[in-house]
Amino acid sequence: MGLLALLWVPLLWIPLLWVLPAAAGSLDRAGLEKLFPAPLVVGEKDEAAPVWPILKQEAGSYEVFAYAFESIDLAPIPGFGGTPPDLLIALAPDGSFRDVRVIAHHEPVFLEGLGEAPLFAFVEQYVGLSARRAIRVGRPNARAGGAAPQAVVDGVSMATASTRVINESILAASLAVARRKLGFGAAAQVGLKVEAKPDLFEPLSYRQLLERDYVKRFTVTNAEAEAAFKGTSVEGSSEGPPEAVLSDLVIAYLNAPSIGRNLLGEVRHAALMRELGPGDHAVMVVSAGPLNPLGDDFVLGSVPDRLSIQQEGLTINARDMAIERRGAGMEGLPSGPWTILRIGSQAGFDPGAPWILTEKIVRERGQILVERIAQEISAPYALPAALFTRETPDAGPSWIESWRARGVELGLIAASLGLLVPVLARQRGLVSDQRRFTPFRLAFLAFTLLFIGWYAQAQLSVLTLVGLVRAAAATHDLSFLLYDPPSLLLWGFVLATLVIWGRGTFCGWLCPFGALQELAAWAAGPLRIRQITVPPRLDRGLRLVKYAVLAGILGAAALASPLADSLSEAEPFKTAITLSFVRSSPFVLYAAGLIVLNLFVYKGFCRYLCPLGAGLALAGHLRILDWIPRRAECGSPCQLCKVRCRYGAIAPSGAVDYAECFQCMDCVTIIHDPRQCVPQVVARKRGRRLTPRPVAAE
């Protein structure tokens, strides 16, 4: 048992690993400069947070193009492999994603099988989306099916848990940066929906709109502009008297009917709302002064260089709607240059909260080498909350969406477990009738393979144990388990039944690959393939191999070695179940070879190689019941159950080795069947009745 003692060594390291520091990001300035080459410039790393400003030159000065950071520094959420994925995220000042790239990960389904291409394609979907919106992972091709592109990214088949963890990592890290750098990110804002009440209308004149502050008029004099440029090289270059108006802007939020319908008229306002679409907003800016806020080279449909909208420190992306300029509005409204700015729903703009319009005033100096200096002057704007409806979804923790999305699968799996327990517990019920029990077992195994395995992707794996060890070493966080609800449900059931019955409930009933082997052997029955009898001494030695494999995998995981992923490939579960044999040839040949081996050495993989089975067998020593009934005659003189046991789990003495029992119930059926149980057959002939008794395991 020295090998079994060795197995516990990596497990004993887990408490120590839990107090070690978590991993940090790997990129430095040189690495970022390769990813953001000239003309972009990597600024100085923030002293308070692991965030790098990426700068670009604009109007003679450097402006922030994006904030770059690694998700593992800000949101180290463990993936399915137990360690957090590390993603490079570039967040623009308006909260949109300029870039998202995978730096490192240990997601098993993407390391082999599917390969990394689907993962890279998955994260590319975030570019252009906004961190101001609650983004969820849909089913594959969800956006092509009509889902709102700003709220949904397409999932990846056979990688549901991994993509949900990556999505949460991206959003959590981005909101952490947004709170520090962009002035937004409170949890209540994500997914907030604020809309103007469509039926709330009151006829108002232009003067009344101004008096109620529904329309805001904002003026900047030469003196105020001069004060803004004080201390710069263009100070004193203003033209005209100080009290003269340089800029005179009228600002109005058009979605509210009492504002938009009065300014534009009913017909034009209705047309505007149709063009906007649900969730979008329109802001009118009209100039009444000598300074054109749009600039002489302004192009219709573009983002104005000199106008911007900000809220809570965040610059909101607002683009000109390029609509008909003639006949702009009501009497009293200035007739100068104007625009209607469109704010998309993905920007997370809240029209019911205060916001500001910022105008950029640009001055030039020099004739040959022109130097341009820009200063911004802002005008506040706020509307009464009574004009709007507010809806803040209570999404709950991020993993809740995983449970909601898989409710049907969870219900069916829970129902199947509820059916299985009484069947196994009531030994004198279905189990004792071989004619009915055999079809039931085959049907349940088919359900395990087809639904639990291939459809629900709930094949339990040693990778979960690897994830636990890595989480102890890297993140000290087990929340990654919550992103795969069907597997977590099965884990809970398996751990409970380990204490009652041992490992056999999972290995004999709920393991999809085990079910595949058993069904393959049943289907090959007509071929009359002769089973190979493994000599007892060799059999005992081979059974220890699975413990050595488990020790190697967990030891490598504890040492943070990538060898753990390679050794985990001893399991064919990913190939045969998770990826449905859609994988490179070596892996497919290995999995198929194990199924063929099963035809000659029944469940040879499960008995000799399976690291998960080894872990369950060890945990099965906590079992409180010796639940398989025995008789005094079992083992001496009767050897029927031992001979019939295809797993070799019954000793010559008649005792059951529960660490090797797969709970197929064949021996239970025999002992309760007076036509098969030899002692009962003999006793009936002699006119006696026998009662089975439990016998302690060897």
XYZ file of C-alpha atoms in Angstrom:
698
model
C 0.000 0.000 0.000
C 3.042 2.284 -0.237
C 1.789 3.605 -3.571
C -1.575 4.513 -2.033
C 0.190 6.354 0.768
C 2.147 8.340 -1.835
C -1.126 9.427 -3.413
C -2.100 11.383 -0.317
C 1.048 13.549 -0.464
C -0.261 16.073 -3.077
C -3.613 16.128 -1.295
C -1.901 17.106 1.961
C -0.268 20.050 0.164
C -3.626 21.693 -0.538
C -3.980 23.545 2.829
C -0.473 24.952 2.353
C -1.166 25.970 -1.230
C -4.270 27.827 -0.097
C -2.198 30.454 1.749
C 0.218 31.119 -1.126
C -0.238 34.299 -3.200
C -2.249 34.133 -6.413
C -0.704 34.494 -9.852
C -0.262 37.916 -11.429
C -0.201 39.268 -14.959
C 2.815 38.648 -17.162
C 2.969 41.671 -19.493
C 5.425 44.514 -18.980
C 5.945 47.694 -20.988
C 7.983 45.915 -23.677
C 5.261 43.311 -24.115
C 2.556 45.956 -24.385
C 4.549 47.981 -26.923
C 4.547 44.946 -29.205
C 0.774 44.734 -28.929
C 0.197 48.496 -29.273
C 2.870 49.687 -31.747
C 3.426 53.230 -32.997
C 1.785 55.632 -33.507
C 0.285 54.491 -30.181
C 2.371 55.072 -27.050
C 2.316 53.045 -23.829
C 2.105 55.436 -20.876
C 3.200 54.970 -17.286
C 1.592 52.169 -15.316
C -0.885 53.379 -12.717
C 0.599 53.289 -9.222
C -2.672 52.262 -7.587
C -3.873 49.667 -10.098
C -2.249 47.382 -12.704
C -3.503 49.493 -15.622
C -1.486 50.953 -18.500
C -2.775 53.991 -20.451
C -2.367 53.645 -24.210
C -1.984 57.111 -25.705
C -2.349 58.696 -29.139
C -1.506 62.196 -30.289
C -4.496 64.457 -30.846
C -4.412 68.224 -31.564
C -0.825 68.618 -30.356
C -1.282 66.665 -27.140
C -1.552 63.048 -26.067
C -4.982 61.661 -25.271
C -5.951 58.306 -23.824
C -6.777 55.851 -26.588
C -7.453 52.954 -24.209
C -6.633 51.532 -20.794
C -4.865 48.171 -21.096
C -4.843 45.587 -18.312
C -4.804 41.866 -17.652
C -7.929 40.199 -16.283
C -5.935 37.989 -13.908
C -4.733 41.080 -11.989
C -8.243 42.367 -11.342
C -10.625 39.403 -11.615
C -8.774 36.103 -11.091
C -11.829 33.881 -11.523
C -10.817 30.210 -11.758
C -11.674 28.483 -15.000
C -12.694 24.882 -15.511
C -9.032 23.910 -15.167
C -8.841 25.539 -11.724
C -6.672 28.515 -12.702
C -7.938 31.866 -13.985
C -7.743 32.650 -17.677
C -5.508 35.645 -18.391
C -6.877 38.052 -20.973
C -5.481 41.326 -22.235
C -8.267 43.897 -22.334
C -8.082 47.367 -23.874
C -10.937 49.550 -22.648
C -11.675 52.829 -24.436
C -12.542 56.005 -22.510
C -16.185 55.591 -23.558
C -16.301 52.138 -21.933
C -16.185 50.114 -25.147
C -13.756 47.265 -25.773
C -11.029 48.167 -28.241
C -9.331 44.802 -27.964
C -9.583 41.521 -26.050
C -6.930 38.823 -26.432
C -6.094 35.564 -24.695
C -2.674 35.609 -23.038
C -2.828 32.302 -21.149
C -5.403 29.742 -20.047
C -5.768 26.179 -18.796
C -9.235 25.429 -20.145
C -9.052 21.708 -20.994
C -11.561 21.805 -23.831
C -9.495 24.441 -25.676
C -6.063 22.971 -24.992
C -6.847 19.948 -27.122
C -9.874 18.805 -29.022
C -11.556 22.040 -30.055
C -8.216 23.798 -30.148
C -7.696 27.458 -29.321
C -9.206 28.930 -32.494
C -12.809 28.864 -31.131
C -11.579 30.550 -27.939
C -9.833 33.326 -29.874
C -12.946 33.816 -32.030
C -15.089 33.947 -28.890
C -13.153 36.809 -27.261
C -12.977 38.760 -30.541
C -16.757 39.248 -30.282
C -16.247 41.728 -27.427
C -14.483 44.304 -29.603
C -16.900 47.185 -30.079
C -19.223 46.111 -27.264
C -19.552 48.223 -24.131
C -18.667 47.363 -20.546
C -21.644 49.500 -19.574
C -23.928 46.670 -20.638
C -24.481 43.296 -19.018
C -23.111 40.933 -21.674
C -24.186 37.303 -21.483
C -23.085 34.181 -23.286
C -25.799 32.739 -25.508
C -25.948 29.472 -27.340
C -23.855 29.122 -30.511
C -25.124 31.435 -33.273
C -27.364 33.244 -30.782
C -26.730 36.623 -32.398
C -27.493 35.258 -35.847
C -30.787 34.072 -34.406
C -31.870 37.604 -33.561
C -30.382 38.230 -30.113
C -29.341 41.810 -29.409
C -25.663 42.005 -30.440
C -24.812 44.467 -27.700
C -26.002 42.111 -24.949
C -25.106 38.615 -26.206
C -21.992 36.882 -27.486
C -22.180 33.526 -29.221
C -21.230 30.617 -27.006
C -19.032 27.691 -28.023
C -20.464 24.190 -28.247
C -19.017 21.820 -25.650
C -17.378 24.727 -23.770
C -20.302 26.276 -21.890
C -18.664 26.501 -18.473
C -15.355 27.815 -19.817
C -16.938 30.583 -21.915
C -19.110 31.747 -19.021
C -16.059 32.028 -16.772
C -14.174 33.954 -19.460
C -17.138 36.283 -19.945
C -17.310 36.963 -16.226
C -13.541 37.551 -16.104
C -13.736 40.123 -18.896
C -16.672 42.010 -17.401
C -15.488 41.920 -13.785
C -11.989 43.150 -14.665
C -13.360 45.831 -17.000
C -15.789 47.169 -14.419
C -12.979 47.317 -11.866
C -11.007 49.537 -14.263
C -14.100 51.536 -15.175
C -14.733 52.359 -11.527
C -11.181 53.634 -11.100
C -10.583 55.295 -14.450
C -13.852 56.018 -16.187
C -16.152 56.950 -13.316
C -18.713 54.195 -13.745
C -19.081 50.553 -12.890
C -21.317 50.356 -9.856
C -23.201 47.092 -9.966
C -26.581 48.825 -10.109
C -25.645 50.568 -13.361
C -24.885 47.434 -15.321
C -27.965 46.542 -17.300
C -29.823 49.688 -16.182
C -32.658 50.595 -18.556
C -33.995 54.176 -18.471
C -36.530 55.347 -21.059
C -38.658 58.441 -21.521
C -42.343 57.874 -20.814
C -43.864 57.792 -24.331
C -47.338 58.993 -23.281
C -46.221 61.870 -21.083
C -46.761 64.965 -23.260
C -47.549 68.585 -22.477
C -47.752 71.372 -25.131
C -45.064 73.932 -24.297
C -43.612 76.974 -26.017
C -39.902 77.449 -26.548
C -39.815 79.956 -23.667
C -41.574 77.486 -21.355
C -39.104 74.780 -22.308
C -36.264 77.107 -21.306
C -37.972 78.113 -18.059
C -38.398 74.467 -17.018
C -34.804 73.663 -18.008
C -36.120 71.087 -20.451
C -34.029 72.977 -22.990
C -30.670 74.350 -21.825
C -29.005 77.411 -23.354
C -25.265 77.608 -22.805
C -23.096 80.620 -23.718
C -19.349 81.191 -23.586
C -17.978 84.727 -23.843
C -14.549 85.734 -25.113
C -13.523 86.486 -21.533
C -14.512 82.981 -20.372
C -12.648 81.402 -23.268
C -9.596 83.548 -22.525
C -9.635 82.324 -18.922
C -9.641 78.726 -20.156
C -6.477 79.341 -22.235
C -4.655 81.228 -19.503
C -1.064 80.039 -19.158
C -0.918 78.496 -22.625
C 1.009 79.712 -25.673
C -2.223 81.017 -27.249
C -3.249 83.169 -24.300
C -4.409 86.629 -25.444
C -5.307 85.625 -28.975
C -9.065 86.104 -28.664
C -10.833 88.399 -31.115
C -13.530 90.887 -30.158
C -14.543 92.460 -26.854
C -14.420 90.309 -23.705
C -18.199 90.417 -23.170
C -18.980 89.286 -26.715
C -20.478 85.816 -27.051
C -18.137 83.302 -28.681
C -20.296 80.196 -28.406
C -24.054 79.981 -27.878
C -25.518 76.456 -27.767
C -29.021 75.117 -27.235
C -29.178 71.587 -25.791
C -32.235 69.344 -25.683
C -32.961 65.661 -25.007
C -35.443 64.694 -27.694
C -36.808 61.318 -26.563
C -39.079 62.919 -23.962
C -42.280 63.813 -25.871
C -42.761 67.077 -23.973
C -39.399 68.189 -25.343
C -38.952 66.424 -28.674
C -42.519 66.770 -29.986
C -42.628 70.468 -29.111
C -39.262 71.169 -30.731
C -39.614 69.045 -33.884
C -43.341 68.665 -34.344
C -45.313 65.466 -33.976
C -44.556 64.002 -37.420
C -40.798 64.569 -37.342
C -40.519 63.435 -33.745
C -42.334 60.192 -34.524
C -40.023 59.604 -37.506
C -37.007 60.258 -35.294
C -38.147 57.722 -32.683
C -38.666 55.098 -35.389
C -35.176 55.699 -36.719
C -33.614 55.562 -33.281
C -34.817 52.111 -32.360
C -35.347 50.723 -28.829
C -32.961 51.879 -26.143
C -31.266 54.600 -28.219
C -31.255 58.281 -27.285
C -31.223 61.556 -29.264
C -29.725 64.869 -28.142
C -30.117 68.049 -30.194
C -27.373 70.686 -30.180
C -28.074 73.978 -32.014
C -25.594 76.836 -32.364
C -26.703 80.471 -32.114
C -23.238 82.017 -31.828
C -20.360 82.784 -34.179
C -18.426 79.618 -33.273
C -19.523 76.542 -35.199
C -19.330 73.608 -32.727
C -19.259 71.087 -35.566
C -16.224 72.530 -37.341
C -15.896 73.503 -40.966
C -14.791 70.017 -42.074
C -17.565 68.146 -40.243
C -18.938 65.104 -42.132
C -22.571 64.099 -41.673
C -22.957 60.839 -39.748
C -19.592 61.132 -38.019
C -18.700 61.690 -34.366
C -18.206 65.453 -33.873
C -14.640 66.321 -32.918
C -15.662 69.329 -30.858
C -18.758 68.031 -29.053
C -18.977 65.214 -26.551
C -21.401 63.987 -23.921
C -20.154 62.822 -20.535
C -21.857 61.204 -17.598
C -20.272 60.239 -14.291
C -16.850 60.927 -15.751
C -17.432 58.671 -18.738
C -17.405 59.951 -22.307
C -20.467 58.587 -24.083
C -20.171 57.675 -27.741
C -22.524 60.059 -29.588
C -22.730 60.170 -33.391
C -24.485 62.584 -35.762
C -27.660 61.050 -37.197
C -27.194 62.557 -40.669
C -30.861 63.467 -41.044
C -32.485 66.253 -43.065
C -31.228 69.648 -41.824
C -33.999 71.863 -43.179
C -37.014 72.822 -41.133
C -35.346 71.965 -37.870
C -37.916 73.008 -35.325
C -40.295 75.306 -33.548
C -40.516 79.082 -33.433
C -37.810 80.673 -31.288
C -35.268 77.933 -31.821
C -32.019 79.386 -33.294
C -31.389 78.634 -36.957
C -27.607 78.164 -36.798
C -25.615 74.963 -37.393
C -27.098 71.999 -35.531
C -26.879 68.264 -35.051
C -28.903 65.484 -33.520
C -26.519 63.136 -31.720
C -27.452 59.505 -31.416
C -26.432 57.583 -28.287
C -26.665 53.826 -28.698
C -28.318 51.635 -26.104
C -25.019 49.844 -25.474
C -23.505 53.051 -24.053
C -25.428 52.677 -20.788
C -26.517 56.323 -20.921
C -28.969 57.379 -18.179
C -31.022 60.383 -19.407
C -32.708 60.642 -16.017
C -29.402 61.428 -14.300
C -27.307 64.605 -14.728
C -24.931 64.713 -17.665
C -22.846 67.355 -19.367
C -22.225 68.513 -22.917
C -18.593 69.393 -23.488
C -17.500 71.729 -26.257
C -13.888 71.759 -27.375
C -12.570 75.205 -28.327
C -9.425 75.084 -30.466
C -6.903 77.902 -30.991
C -3.990 77.877 -33.406
C -0.563 79.470 -33.240
C 1.992 79.780 -36.033
C 1.739 79.718 -39.805
C 4.307 77.150 -40.962
C 4.470 74.825 -37.989
C 0.937 75.213 -36.727
C 0.436 74.525 -33.039
C -3.112 73.711 -31.990
C -4.223 74.036 -28.380
C -7.650 72.773 -27.274
C -9.601 73.486 -24.115
C -12.956 72.065 -23.073
C -15.868 73.961 -21.570
C -18.801 72.015 -20.192
C -22.503 72.700 -19.759
C -24.562 70.663 -17.250
C -27.938 69.219 -18.229
C -30.487 67.450 -16.044
C -34.148 66.498 -16.413
C -36.760 65.555 -13.791
C -36.903 61.839 -12.941
C -40.688 61.953 -13.450
C -40.141 62.023 -17.229
C -38.618 58.517 -17.219
C -39.200 54.912 -16.314
C -36.310 53.042 -14.698
C -35.672 49.324 -14.754
C -32.724 47.789 -12.955
C -32.558 44.016 -13.429
C -31.659 42.012 -10.356
C -29.287 39.602 -12.043
C -27.765 38.194 -8.856
C -24.334 36.568 -8.865
C -22.768 35.984 -12.267
C -23.115 32.209 -12.072
C -26.888 32.456 -11.608
C -27.303 32.832 -15.383
C -25.685 29.418 -15.867
C -28.289 27.795 -13.618
C -31.176 29.617 -15.274
C -30.030 28.677 -18.748
C -29.736 24.988 -17.881
C -32.866 24.569 -15.795
C -34.383 21.884 -18.049
C -31.208 19.806 -18.018
C -30.939 20.119 -14.241
C -34.569 19.072 -13.826
C -34.174 15.947 -15.957
C -30.935 14.923 -14.278
C -32.438 15.479 -10.828
C -35.482 13.390 -11.825
C -33.232 10.570 -13.026
C -31.328 10.607 -9.738
C -34.598 10.589 -7.862
C -35.585 7.481 -9.832
C -32.252 5.739 -9.324
C -32.085 6.006 -5.523
C -35.185 3.930 -4.664
C -34.313 1.356 -7.319
C -30.907 0.765 -5.755
C -32.131 1.054 -2.165
C -35.067 -1.382 -2.441
C -33.181 -4.568 -3.166
C -36.311 -6.726 -3.130
C -38.004 -4.488 -5.670
C -36.918 -4.042 -9.267
C -33.373 -5.262 -8.600
C -34.535 -8.743 -7.581
C -36.360 -9.287 -10.892
C -33.690 -9.813 -13.520
C -36.166 -9.778 -16.432
C -37.257 -6.234 -15.569
C -34.038 -4.958 -14.020
C -31.792 -5.667 -17.024
C -33.851 -3.506 -19.466
C -34.044 -0.773 -16.817
C -30.269 -0.776 -16.381
C -29.604 -0.638 -20.119
C -32.117 2.200 -20.539
C -30.580 4.161 -17.675
C -27.085 3.695 -19.095
C -28.337 4.942 -22.464
C -29.764 8.021 -20.707
C -26.430 8.549 -18.959
C -24.505 8.379 -22.220
C -26.862 10.294 -24.504
C -28.285 12.942 -22.167
C -25.962 13.359 -19.200
C -22.837 12.884 -21.313
C -23.258 14.004 -24.896
C -26.102 16.503 -24.430
C -25.697 18.020 -20.943
C -21.884 17.681 -21.038
C -21.880 16.533 -17.419
C -19.104 13.932 -17.581
C -17.316 14.132 -14.240
C -13.559 14.134 -14.592
C -10.289 14.150 -12.705
C -9.915 17.653 -14.143
C -12.202 18.855 -11.365
C -9.726 17.503 -8.822
C -6.943 19.200 -10.765
C -8.982 22.403 -10.654
C -9.339 22.127 -6.887
C -5.595 21.757 -6.447
C -4.862 24.645 -8.821
C -7.468 26.821 -7.153
C -5.794 26.137 -3.819
C -2.457 27.160 -5.305
C -3.494 30.122 -7.440
C -6.832 31.705 -6.588
C -8.175 30.279 -3.341
C -11.563 30.431 -5.056
C -13.912 27.538 -5.822
C -16.568 29.566 -7.610
C -15.547 27.994 -10.942
C -17.559 24.937 -9.904
C -20.767 26.989 -10.015
C -20.469 27.664 -13.754
C -21.183 24.021 -14.677
C -24.490 23.283 -12.898
C -25.149 19.731 -14.231
C -21.694 18.564 -13.204
C -21.992 20.217 -9.803
C -25.357 18.522 -9.251
C -23.814 15.166 -10.084
C -20.807 15.837 -7.872
C -23.109 16.532 -4.949
C -25.030 13.315 -5.566
C -21.842 11.261 -6.031
C -20.280 12.564 -2.813
C -23.463 11.767 -0.894
C -23.684 8.239 -2.271
C -19.959 7.687 -1.631
C -20.718 7.892 2.059
C -23.627 5.443 1.746
C -22.701 2.968 -0.997
C -19.152 3.731 -2.144
C -17.794 4.598 -5.599
C -20.072 2.247 -7.505
C -23.052 4.569 -7.886
C -21.094 6.864 -10.156
C -18.821 4.355 -11.838
C -21.601 1.876 -12.517
C -24.512 4.199 -13.320
C -23.594 7.852 -13.896
C -20.303 7.832 -15.798
C -21.057 8.418 -19.503
C -17.825 6.787 -20.662
C -18.479 3.847 -18.389
C -21.961 3.601 -19.880
C -20.484 3.732 -23.390
C -18.220 0.793 -22.575
C -21.011 -1.273 -21.074
C -23.397 -0.573 -23.946
C -20.656 -1.420 -26.443
C -20.087 -4.752 -24.698
C -23.832 -5.449 -24.721
C -24.140 -4.553 -28.417
C -21.183 -6.836 -29.208
C -22.809 -9.735 -27.376
C -23.884 -11.543 -30.564
C -20.233 -11.622 -31.659
C -19.524 -13.962 -28.719
C -16.174 -12.349 -28.022
C -14.364 -14.374 -25.409
C -13.348 -12.400 -22.338
C -9.734 -12.605 -21.205
C -9.284 -13.705 -17.597
C -6.572 -11.617 -15.977
C -4.533 -13.729 -13.527
C -5.256 -12.709 -9.913
C -1.725 -11.564 -9.155
C -1.496 -9.455 -12.305
C -5.003 -8.146 -11.658
C -4.004 -6.901 -8.197
C -0.961 -5.158 -9.626
C -2.852 -3.524 -12.463
C -5.459 -2.128 -10.071
C -2.724 -0.049 -8.424
C -1.863 1.703 -11.703
C -4.867 4.025 -11.497
C -3.671 5.267 -8.109
C -0.240 6.006 -9.549
C -1.847 7.941 -12.413
C -3.930 9.952 -9.948
C -0.883 10.675 -7.792
C 1.067 11.899 -10.830
C -1.763 14.186 -12.011
C -2.431 15.770 -8.628
C 1.266 16.075 -7.848
C 1.901 17.909 -11.131
C -1.088 20.177 -10.464
C 0.179 20.970 -6.965
C 3.564 21.923 -8.449
C 1.832 24.120 -11.069
C 3.316 21.957 -13.809
C 1.662 21.856 -17.257
C 2.345 18.131 -17.107
C -0.912 17.836 -15.177
C -2.883 18.606 -18.350
C -0.926 16.039 -20.345
C -1.294 13.336 -17.700
C -5.022 14.053 -17.482
C -5.311 12.810 -21.039
C -5.147 9.327 -19.514
C -8.868 9.943 -19.240
C -10.596 9.525 -22.600
C -13.632 11.437 -21.344
C -12.831 14.661 -23.173
C -12.376 12.825 -26.462
C -15.286 10.399 -26.281
C -17.874 12.453 -24.382
C -17.072 16.181 -24.293
C -15.914 16.353 -27.918
C -17.885 13.363 -29.268
C -14.737 11.945 -30.915
C -14.205 15.158 -32.928
C -10.505 15.359 -32.184
C -7.078 14.570 -33.624
C -6.331 10.951 -34.505
C -4.092 9.952 -31.560
C -6.761 10.850 -29.025
C -9.555 9.215 -30.999
C -7.522 6.035 -31.464
C -6.765 5.935 -27.737
C -10.420 6.325 -26.729
C -11.595 3.838 -29.359
C -8.871 1.403 -28.283
C -10.132 1.484 -24.710
C -13.652 0.656 -25.916
C -12.274 -2.272 -27.927
C -10.216 -3.382 -24.913
C -13.443 -3.378 -22.925
C -14.782 -6.131 -25.216
C -11.960 -8.442 -24.105
C -11.164 -7.162 -20.598
C -14.458 -5.877 -19.220
C -14.115 -2.182 -18.351
C -10.360 -2.536 -18.310
C -9.887 1.241 -18.287
C -12.201 1.720 -15.300
C -10.561 -1.055 -13.313
C -6.913 -0.319 -14.045
C -6.360 3.210 -15.407
C -9.131 5.639 -14.414
C -7.694 8.338 -12.096
C -11.139 9.605 -11.173
C -12.168 6.088 -10.208
C -9.055 5.910 -8.026
C -10.004 9.119 -6.254
C -13.556 7.906 -5.694
C -12.298 4.556 -4.465
C -10.153 6.314 -1.866
C -13.029 8.545 -0.781
C -15.250 5.466 -0.730
C -13.474 4.295 2.409
C -15.786 6.739 4.203
C -18.666 4.407 3.308
C -20.904 3.655 6.304
C -22.812 0.663 4.899
C -21.763 -2.805 3.831
C -24.937 -2.907 1.828
C -24.468 -5.961 -0.408
C -26.114 -8.946 1.351
C -24.193 -12.185 1.752
C -25.002 -15.666 3.034
C -22.995 -18.015 5.185
C -22.527 -20.167 2.104
C -21.099 -17.309 0.015
C -17.498 -18.149 -0.785
C -17.681 -21.533 0.847
C -18.945 -23.529 -0.867
C -20.806 -21.187 -3.318
C -18.683 -19.149 -5.754
C -21.451 -18.145 -8.175
C -21.381 -14.389 -7.410
C -17.582 -14.339 -7.598
C -17.631 -16.048 -10.986
C -20.402 -13.806 -12.326
C -18.791 -10.547 -11.111
C -17.199 -9.083 -14.205
C -15.282 -6.528 -12.143
C -13.500 -9.004 -9.908
C -14.843 -7.211 -6.845
C -15.826 -10.358 -4.898
C -13.119 -12.257 -3.058
C -12.971 -16.084 -2.899
C -14.233 -15.737 0.689
C -17.421 -14.129 -0.625
C -16.620 -10.679 0.825
C -17.082 -7.638 -1.392
C -14.234 -5.253 -2.201
C -16.288 -2.032 -2.264
C -13.353 -0.031 -3.648
C -13.653 -2.113 -6.830
C -17.453 -2.589 -6.828
C -19.312 -0.846 -9.653
C -22.773 -1.415 -8.169
C -24.042 -3.294 -11.201
C -26.330 -5.177 -8.784
C -25.772 -8.549 -10.488
C -24.806 -10.236 -7.230
C -27.761 -8.618 -5.443
C -30.097 -9.933 -8.132
C -28.610 -13.413 -7.772
C -28.845 -13.555 -3.994
C -32.522 -12.532 -4.047
C -33.446 -14.878 -6.912
C -34.347 -18.346 -5.632
C -33.818 -19.684 -9.134
C -30.191 -18.520 -9.320
C -28.840 -18.404 -5.764
C -27.304 -21.866 -5.217
C -27.820 -21.930 -1.424
C -31.517 -21.070 -1.953
C -31.902 -23.749 -4.599
C -30.406 -26.345 -2.242
C -32.421 -25.087 0.752
C -35.666 -25.205 -1.219
C -35.001 -28.791 -2.127
C -34.476 -29.517 1.576
C -37.545 -27.539 2.645
C -35.625 -24.725 4.397
C -35.597 -20.921 3.962
C -32.410 -18.814 3.991
C -31.982 -15.153 4.952
C -29.155 -13.109 3.449
C -26.837 -11.241 5.790
C -24.300 -8.421 5.308
C -20.654 -9.381 5.363
C -17.941 -6.823 6.080
C -15.702 -5.895 3.170
C -12.176 -7.218 3.067
